Amino acid sequence: MLILLLTICSIFYATEMLFHVPQVEALLSTFISLLFVFIYIFLLNTFSKQVFVDKKAEEVPWWKKIRITNIVRVGFVVFMAFLIAKPVEIFVFRVYLEPKVEAHRDVIFNSYRQKIESLNNADVQKIQQALVFYRSRYQKYATPAINERIQNLNIELSEIKASQADNFAVAKLRIERSDFLLYRIKTVSHYPLPWIICTAMIILFLFPGYLIYSISNNDTYYKLKHDWERKMISEEYSAFSKQYTKIFKESFNLDRTSYTVFVDPPFNEKRKEQPSFQTQSDFLKKFSGE
């Protein structure tokens, strides 16, 4: 439950920083949180120890239980914990991150402003040079055509500046509304305390798996689990055998039972003894009458 709550809060905070739409945030955070938790529970079930073992057998050292599949599962759990920990880190250190995010907004806006101005500089310079030329000509020859040309150039220059101002306003608004989730994660990773939070989250996610492997096979939990599962399997196998015989009896009027090469079905721990094979001379003696 603790992992579920942390996952929901972490993903909700991340989606809130990305979308700023309550309906989308609630839907996505719920879906992704449940998806993560179900995957996590599935992985925990794959970590479960085998309880159908000989009770007199020796305990296997932990290092002999390591398999490539276990390494992959542990790695996936660590990766999940790492992802969940990042929004938690930026939430805890949000007060320290806010000034850096504001500075990052200014850098992005200034960079955008410079790019837009550099794109329009050529047109602005041409218009300004043309205005200088036509104004000088108008001082000598004050004709209506030159005056109209000056007005048209002023209109073009005003339109370019108005378009720039609109672009700057839209960019400013979008930048102000952005929370820069990835930038926050990248920035907070430069501090040591967030890594402590990440490590604690990874330990929390791995702790149930550690409990599974740390409990002895002789513990009461595994004894009860062993007895209950064997009882359940025996009941299901008995129901299957009865249904098997019933189908052959009702459909074909034959008395048949399910065949198995094991003495102890359905657990199949001990095979039936193989028939003993005799020599060819024994075979000939039996059927030749000697």
mmCIF file of C-alpha atoms in Angstrom:
data_model
loop_
_atom_site.group_PDB
_atom_site.id
_atom_site.type_symbol
_atom_site.label_atom_id
_atom_site.label_comp_id
_atom_site.label_asym_id
_atom_site.label_seq_id
_atom_site.Cartn_x
_atom_site.Cartn_y
_atom_site.Cartn_z
ATOM 1 C CA MET A 1 0.000 0.000 0.000
ATOM 2 C CA LEU A 2 2.868 2.388 0.751
ATOM 3 C CA ILE A 3 4.389 1.739 -2.654
ATOM 4 C CA LEU A 4 0.970 2.213 -4.285
ATOM 5 C CA LEU A 5 0.432 5.572 -2.554
ATOM 6 C CA LEU A 6 3.924 6.786 -3.408
ATOM 7 C CA THR A 7 3.475 5.722 -7.020
ATOM 8 C CA ILE A 8 0.120 7.499 -7.368
ATOM 9 C CA CYS A 9 1.400 10.725 -5.780
ATOM 10 C CA SER A 10 4.621 10.681 -7.805
ATOM 11 C CA ILE A 11 2.965 10.083 -11.174
ATOM 12 C CA PHE A 12 0.165 12.554 -10.418
ATOM 13 C CA TYR A 13 2.725 15.263 -9.624
ATOM 14 C CA ALA A 14 4.629 14.503 -12.840
ATOM 15 C CA THR A 15 1.485 14.578 -15.011
ATOM 16 C CA GLU A 16 0.344 17.775 -13.311
ATOM 17 C CA MET A 17 3.601 19.459 -14.332
ATOM 18 C CA LEU A 18 3.217 18.207 -17.901
ATOM 19 C CA PHE A 19 -0.439 18.823 -18.763
ATOM 20 C CA HIS A 20 -2.098 21.236 -16.292
ATOM 21 C CA VAL A 21 -5.472 19.649 -17.122
ATOM 22 C CA PRO A 22 -7.117 18.041 -14.054
ATOM 23 C CA GLN A 23 -9.099 15.455 -16.035
ATOM 24 C CA VAL A 24 -6.066 14.314 -18.009
ATOM 25 C CA GLU A 25 -3.899 14.299 -14.898
ATOM 26 C CA ALA A 26 -6.362 12.157 -12.933
ATOM 27 C CA LEU A 27 -6.888 9.698 -15.803
ATOM 28 C CA LEU A 28 -3.235 9.278 -16.725
ATOM 29 C CA SER A 29 -1.930 9.158 -13.163
ATOM 30 C CA THR A 30 -4.498 6.511 -12.205
ATOM 31 C CA PHE A 31 -3.835 4.381 -15.287
ATOM 32 C CA ILE A 32 -0.033 4.571 -15.125
ATOM 33 C CA SER A 33 0.025 4.064 -11.342
ATOM 34 C CA LEU A 34 -2.124 0.930 -11.514
ATOM 35 C CA LEU A 35 -0.059 -0.332 -14.460
ATOM 36 C CA PHE A 36 3.173 0.104 -12.503
ATOM 37 C CA VAL A 37 1.748 -1.500 -9.369
ATOM 38 C CA PHE A 38 0.303 -4.498 -11.242
ATOM 39 C CA ILE A 39 3.642 -5.051 -12.980
ATOM 40 C CA TYR A 40 5.354 -4.772 -9.609
ATOM 41 C CA ILE A 41 2.993 -7.304 -7.999
ATOM 42 C CA PHE A 42 3.523 -9.645 -10.942
ATOM 43 C CA LEU A 43 7.289 -9.388 -10.497
ATOM 44 C CA LEU A 44 6.932 -10.111 -6.780
ATOM 45 C CA ASN A 45 4.966 -13.248 -7.613
ATOM 46 C CA THR A 46 7.773 -14.378 -9.914
ATOM 47 C CA PHE A 47 10.142 -13.895 -6.968
ATOM 48 C CA SER A 48 8.144 -16.403 -4.885
ATOM 49 C CA LYS A 49 10.094 -19.409 -3.707
ATOM 50 C CA GLN A 50 9.251 -22.982 -4.655
ATOM 51 C CA VAL A 51 7.391 -24.575 -1.767
ATOM 52 C CA PHE A 52 7.026 -28.075 -3.256
ATOM 53 C CA VAL A 53 10.349 -29.221 -1.918
ATOM 54 C CA ASP A 54 11.591 -31.953 0.325
ATOM 55 C CA LYS A 55 11.345 -30.672 3.886
ATOM 56 C CA LYS A 56 14.450 -32.645 4.834
ATOM 57 C CA ALA A 57 16.534 -31.068 2.085
ATOM 58 C CA GLU A 58 19.261 -28.633 2.986
ATOM 59 C CA GLU A 59 18.825 -24.922 2.671
ATOM 60 C CA VAL A 60 20.501 -23.707 -0.536
ATOM 61 C CA PRO A 61 22.900 -20.767 -0.007
ATOM 62 C CA TRP A 62 21.535 -17.478 -1.285
ATOM 63 C CA TRP A 63 24.292 -17.033 -3.868
ATOM 64 C CA LYS A 64 23.309 -20.331 -5.542
ATOM 65 C CA LYS A 65 19.785 -18.985 -6.103
ATOM 66 C CA ILE A 66 21.026 -16.154 -8.338
ATOM 67 C CA ARG A 67 19.885 -16.570 -11.946
ATOM 68 C CA ILE A 68 19.944 -14.310 -14.995
ATOM 69 C CA THR A 69 16.148 -14.091 -14.853
ATOM 70 C CA ASN A 70 16.347 -12.894 -11.246
ATOM 71 C CA ILE A 71 18.904 -10.261 -12.228
ATOM 72 C CA VAL A 72 16.617 -9.026 -15.011
ATOM 73 C CA ARG A 73 13.609 -8.872 -12.662
ATOM 74 C CA VAL A 74 15.592 -7.056 -9.981
ATOM 75 C CA GLY A 75 16.903 -4.635 -12.587
ATOM 76 C CA PHE A 76 13.376 -3.882 -13.771
ATOM 77 C CA VAL A 77 12.198 -3.260 -10.202
ATOM 78 C CA VAL A 78 15.158 -0.911 -9.638
ATOM 79 C CA PHE A 79 14.292 0.913 -12.864
ATOM 80 C CA MET A 80 10.670 1.334 -11.745
ATOM 81 C CA ALA A 81 11.775 2.662 -8.365
ATOM 82 C CA PHE A 82 14.188 5.057 -10.089
ATOM 83 C CA LEU A 83 11.398 6.472 -12.266
ATOM 84 C CA ILE A 84 9.002 6.861 -9.342
ATOM 85 C CA ALA A 85 11.689 8.547 -7.222
ATOM 86 C CA LYS A 86 12.374 11.414 -9.649
ATOM 87 C CA PRO A 87 9.064 13.313 -9.215
ATOM 88 C CA VAL A 88 9.369 12.790 -5.460
ATOM 89 C CA GLU A 89 12.837 14.374 -5.517
ATOM 90 C CA ILE A 90 11.762 17.470 -7.426
ATOM 91 C CA PHE A 91 8.720 17.845 -5.153
ATOM 92 C CA VAL A 92 10.863 17.755 -2.023
ATOM 93 C CA PHE A 93 13.377 20.243 -3.461
ATOM 94 C CA ARG A 94 10.893 22.418 -5.373
ATOM 95 C CA VAL A 95 11.744 25.511 -3.298
ATOM 96 C CA TYR A 96 15.413 25.262 -4.254
ATOM 97 C CA LEU A 97 14.644 24.488 -7.881
ATOM 98 C CA GLU A 98 12.238 27.364 -8.549
ATOM 99 C CA PRO A 99 14.933 30.119 -8.870
ATOM 100 C CA LYS A 100 16.905 27.933 -11.283
ATOM 101 C CA VAL A 101 13.781 27.252 -13.318
ATOM 102 C CA GLU A 102 13.038 30.989 -13.511
ATOM 103 C CA ALA A 103 16.564 31.626 -14.735
ATOM 104 C CA HIS A 104 16.142 28.815 -17.263
ATOM 105 C CA ARG A 105 12.922 30.439 -18.511
ATOM 106 C CA ASP A 106 14.766 33.722 -19.047
ATOM 107 C CA VAL A 107 17.539 31.963 -20.946
ATOM 108 C CA ILE A 108 15.065 30.206 -23.238
ATOM 109 C CA PHE A 109 13.053 33.385 -23.861
ATOM 110 C CA ASN A 110 16.144 35.468 -24.595
ATOM 111 C CA SER A 111 17.434 32.779 -26.945
ATOM 112 C CA TYR A 112 14.082 32.736 -28.739
ATOM 113 C CA ARG A 113 14.045 36.543 -28.940
ATOM 114 C CA GLN A 114 17.523 36.612 -30.481
ATOM 115 C CA LYS A 115 16.579 34.011 -33.082
ATOM 116 C CA ILE A 116 13.405 35.858 -34.118
ATOM 117 C CA GLU A 117 15.206 39.195 -34.272
ATOM 118 C CA SER A 118 18.039 37.689 -36.314
ATOM 119 C CA LEU A 119 15.487 36.308 -38.792
ATOM 120 C CA ASN A 120 13.829 39.732 -39.225
ATOM 121 C CA ASN A 121 16.973 41.870 -39.038
ATOM 122 C CA ALA A 122 17.646 41.658 -42.765
ATOM 123 C CA ASP A 123 14.144 42.866 -43.673
ATOM 124 C CA VAL A 124 14.198 45.564 -40.989
ATOM 125 C CA GLN A 125 17.554 46.888 -42.165
ATOM 126 C CA LYS A 126 16.388 47.006 -45.779
ATOM 127 C CA ILE A 127 13.257 48.906 -44.792
ATOM 128 C CA GLN A 128 15.210 51.324 -42.612
ATOM 129 C CA GLN A 129 17.729 51.962 -45.377
ATOM 130 C CA ALA A 130 14.902 52.539 -47.831
ATOM 131 C CA LEU A 131 13.259 54.975 -45.377
ATOM 132 C CA VAL A 132 16.496 56.934 -45.026
ATOM 133 C CA PHE A 133 16.783 57.134 -48.799
ATOM 134 C CA TYR A 134 13.173 58.169 -49.471
ATOM 135 C CA ARG A 135 13.112 60.692 -46.637
ATOM 136 C CA SER A 136 16.196 62.353 -48.012
ATOM 137 C CA ARG A 137 14.613 62.412 -51.448
ATOM 138 C CA TYR A 138 11.364 63.767 -50.007
ATOM 139 C CA GLN A 139 13.228 66.711 -48.484
ATOM 140 C CA LYS A 140 14.383 67.660 -51.986
ATOM 141 C CA TYR A 141 11.354 66.544 -53.961
ATOM 142 C CA ALA A 142 8.188 66.514 -51.825
ATOM 143 C CA THR A 143 6.074 64.496 -54.232
ATOM 144 C CA PRO A 144 2.978 62.462 -53.275
ATOM 145 C CA ALA A 145 4.536 59.270 -54.711
ATOM 146 C CA ILE A 146 7.589 59.496 -52.418
ATOM 147 C CA ASN A 147 5.362 60.270 -49.437
ATOM 148 C CA GLU A 148 3.162 57.250 -50.185
ATOM 149 C CA ARG A 149 6.246 55.056 -50.476
ATOM 150 C CA ILE A 150 7.479 56.264 -47.074
ATOM 151 C CA GLN A 151 4.091 55.474 -45.511
ATOM 152 C CA ASN A 152 4.063 51.974 -47.003
ATOM 153 C CA LEU A 153 7.556 51.305 -45.659
ATOM 154 C CA ASN A 154 6.486 52.492 -42.202
ATOM 155 C CA ILE A 155 3.487 50.162 -42.348
ATOM 156 C CA GLU A 156 5.729 47.211 -43.301
ATOM 157 C CA LEU A 157 8.115 48.041 -40.460
ATOM 158 C CA SER A 158 5.217 48.314 -37.995
ATOM 159 C CA GLU A 159 3.804 44.973 -39.151
ATOM 160 C CA ILE A 160 7.157 43.245 -38.634
ATOM 161 C CA LYS A 161 7.526 44.726 -35.153
ATOM 162 C CA ALA A 162 3.909 43.864 -34.286
ATOM 163 C CA SER A 163 4.437 40.285 -35.468
ATOM 164 C CA GLN A 164 7.588 40.091 -33.361
ATOM 165 C CA ALA A 165 5.746 41.411 -30.332
ATOM 166 C CA ASP A 166 2.960 38.842 -30.800
ATOM 167 C CA ASN A 167 5.479 36.021 -31.134
ATOM 168 C CA PHE A 168 7.299 37.216 -28.024
ATOM 169 C CA ALA A 169 4.048 37.390 -26.065
ATOM 170 C CA VAL A 170 2.974 33.881 -27.097
ATOM 171 C CA ALA A 171 6.427 32.470 -26.359
ATOM 172 C CA LYS A 172 6.532 34.220 -22.978
ATOM 173 C CA LEU A 173 3.134 32.809 -22.047
ATOM 174 C CA ARG A 174 4.064 29.256 -23.066
ATOM 175 C CA ILE A 175 7.400 29.415 -21.285
ATOM 176 C CA GLU A 176 5.766 30.744 -18.124
ATOM 177 C CA ARG A 177 3.209 27.917 -18.191
ATOM 178 C CA SER A 178 5.878 25.232 -18.659
ATOM 179 C CA ASP A 179 7.291 23.592 -15.541
ATOM 180 C CA PHE A 180 10.294 22.002 -17.299
ATOM 181 C CA LEU A 181 10.017 18.601 -15.648
ATOM 182 C CA LEU A 182 13.083 17.132 -17.372
ATOM 183 C CA TYR A 183 15.166 20.222 -16.552
ATOM 184 C CA ARG A 184 14.152 19.921 -12.896
ATOM 185 C CA ILE A 185 15.117 16.237 -12.853
ATOM 186 C CA LYS A 186 18.438 17.001 -14.506
ATOM 187 C CA THR A 187 19.154 19.880 -12.118
ATOM 188 C CA VAL A 188 18.203 18.058 -8.927
ATOM 189 C CA SER A 189 20.467 15.136 -9.852
ATOM 190 C CA HIS A 190 23.507 17.347 -9.175
ATOM 191 C CA TYR A 191 22.751 17.374 -5.433
ATOM 192 C CA PRO A 192 23.567 14.467 -3.074
ATOM 193 C CA LEU A 193 20.363 14.472 -0.990
ATOM 194 C CA PRO A 194 18.050 13.566 -3.906
ATOM 195 C CA TRP A 195 20.180 10.478 -4.524
ATOM 196 C CA ILE A 196 19.536 9.454 -0.918
ATOM 197 C CA ILE A 197 15.794 9.675 -1.643
ATOM 198 C CA CYS A 198 16.281 7.637 -4.813
ATOM 199 C CA THR A 199 18.275 4.994 -2.937
ATOM 200 C CA ALA A 200 15.629 4.805 -0.208
ATOM 201 C CA MET A 201 12.936 4.339 -2.858
ATOM 202 C CA ILE A 202 14.896 1.529 -4.513
ATOM 203 C CA ILE A 203 15.383 -0.176 -1.143
ATOM 204 C CA LEU A 204 11.655 0.130 -0.443
ATOM 205 C CA PHE A 205 10.783 -1.505 -3.782
ATOM 206 C CA LEU A 206 13.304 -4.319 -3.249
ATOM 207 C CA PHE A 207 12.377 -4.950 0.389
ATOM 208 C CA PRO A 208 9.394 -7.285 -0.296
ATOM 209 C CA GLY A 209 11.625 -9.377 -2.567
ATOM 210 C CA TYR A 210 14.232 -9.555 0.180
ATOM 211 C CA LEU A 211 11.566 -10.723 2.648
ATOM 212 C CA ILE A 212 10.542 -13.484 0.252
ATOM 213 C CA TYR A 213 14.060 -14.903 0.025
ATOM 214 C CA SER A 214 15.009 -14.223 3.649
ATOM 215 C CA ILE A 215 12.182 -16.338 5.088
ATOM 216 C CA SER A 216 13.246 -19.948 5.599
ATOM 217 C CA ASN A 217 11.425 -22.775 3.866
ATOM 218 C CA ASN A 218 10.750 -24.204 7.331
ATOM 219 C CA ASP A 219 8.974 -21.037 8.451
ATOM 220 C CA THR A 220 5.304 -21.378 9.468
ATOM 221 C CA TYR A 221 4.242 -19.234 6.521
ATOM 222 C CA TYR A 222 5.736 -21.588 3.949
ATOM 223 C CA LYS A 223 4.497 -24.667 5.812
ATOM 224 C CA LEU A 224 0.927 -23.367 5.735
ATOM 225 C CA LYS A 225 1.343 -22.260 2.114
ATOM 226 C CA HIS A 226 2.761 -25.678 1.209
ATOM 227 C CA ASP A 227 -0.120 -27.589 2.853
ATOM 228 C CA TRP A 228 -2.824 -25.304 1.475
ATOM 229 C CA GLU A 229 -1.543 -25.433 -2.113
ATOM 230 C CA ARG A 230 -1.112 -29.221 -2.043
ATOM 231 C CA LYS A 231 -4.668 -29.577 -0.750
ATOM 232 C CA MET A 232 -5.998 -27.299 -3.484
ATOM 233 C CA ILE A 233 -4.133 -29.190 -6.220
ATOM 234 C CA SER A 234 -5.290 -32.561 -4.879
ATOM 235 C CA GLU A 235 -8.926 -31.439 -4.867
ATOM 236 C CA GLU A 236 -8.682 -30.121 -8.417
ATOM 237 C CA TYR A 237 -6.995 -33.303 -9.655
ATOM 238 C CA SER A 238 -9.639 -35.453 -7.981
ATOM 239 C CA ALA A 239 -12.398 -33.417 -9.655
ATOM 240 C CA PHE A 240 -10.604 -33.767 -13.021
ATOM 241 C CA SER A 241 -10.264 -37.575 -12.647
ATOM 242 C CA LYS A 242 -13.945 -37.979 -11.834
ATOM 243 C CA GLN A 243 -14.995 -35.823 -14.781
ATOM 244 C CA TYR A 244 -12.601 -37.727 -17.080
ATOM 245 C CA THR A 245 -14.137 -41.088 -16.103
ATOM 246 C CA LYS A 246 -17.666 -39.692 -16.320
ATOM 247 C CA ILE A 247 -17.188 -38.405 -19.892
ATOM 248 C CA PHE A 248 -15.967 -41.798 -21.169
ATOM 249 C CA LYS A 249 -18.738 -43.627 -19.307
ATOM 250 C CA GLU A 250 -21.589 -41.444 -20.547
ATOM 251 C CA SER A 251 -20.332 -40.912 -24.095
ATOM 252 C CA PHE A 252 -18.789 -44.295 -24.952
ATOM 253 C CA ASN A 253 -19.911 -46.605 -22.122
ATOM 254 C CA LEU A 254 -16.273 -47.286 -21.263
ATOM 255 C CA ASP A 255 -14.587 -47.457 -17.890
ATOM 256 C CA ARG A 256 -11.487 -45.338 -18.281
ATOM 257 C CA THR A 257 -9.252 -43.454 -15.892
ATOM 258 C CA SER A 258 -6.585 -40.876 -16.694
ATOM 259 C CA TYR A 259 -3.205 -42.456 -17.256
ATOM 260 C CA THR A 260 -0.001 -41.239 -15.649
ATOM 261 C CA VAL A 261 3.541 -42.567 -15.412
ATOM 262 C CA PHE A 262 3.838 -41.260 -11.844
ATOM 263 C CA VAL A 263 2.953 -42.997 -8.602
ATOM 264 C CA ASP A 264 1.822 -39.807 -6.857
ATOM 265 C CA PRO A 265 -0.232 -37.757 -9.308
ATOM 266 C CA PRO A 266 -0.754 -34.836 -9.613
ATOM 267 C CA PHE A 267 2.501 -33.842 -7.882
ATOM 268 C CA ASN A 268 4.505 -36.240 -10.079
ATOM 269 C CA GLU A 269 7.454 -36.525 -7.738
ATOM 270 C CA LYS A 270 7.998 -40.301 -8.130
ATOM 271 C CA ARG A 271 7.800 -42.259 -11.366
ATOM 272 C CA LYS A 272 6.479 -45.796 -11.626
ATOM 273 C CA GLU A 273 9.074 -48.529 -11.753
ATOM 274 C CA GLN A 274 10.050 -49.604 -15.256
ATOM 275 C CA PRO A 275 9.415 -53.257 -16.187
ATOM 276 C CA SER A 276 12.461 -55.513 -16.044
ATOM 277 C CA PHE A 277 13.707 -56.699 -19.426
ATOM 278 C CA GLN A 278 14.994 -60.264 -19.839
ATOM 279 C CA THR A 279 17.351 -61.749 -22.391
ATOM 280 C CA GLN A 280 16.425 -63.202 -25.770
ATOM 281 C CA SER A 281 17.186 -66.719 -24.562
ATOM 282 C CA ASP A 282 14.613 -66.325 -21.751
ATOM 283 C CA PHE A 283 12.072 -65.235 -24.363
ATOM 284 C CA LEU A 284 12.763 -68.233 -26.555
ATOM 285 C CA LYS A 285 12.598 -70.609 -23.596
ATOM 286 C CA LYS A 286 9.186 -69.238 -22.593
ATOM 287 C CA PHE A 287 7.554 -69.718 -25.981
ATOM 288 C CA SER A 288 9.467 -72.762 -27.252
ATOM 289 C CA GLY A 289 8.438 -74.914 -24.339
ATOM 290 C CA GLU A 290 11.963 -75.779 -23.321
#
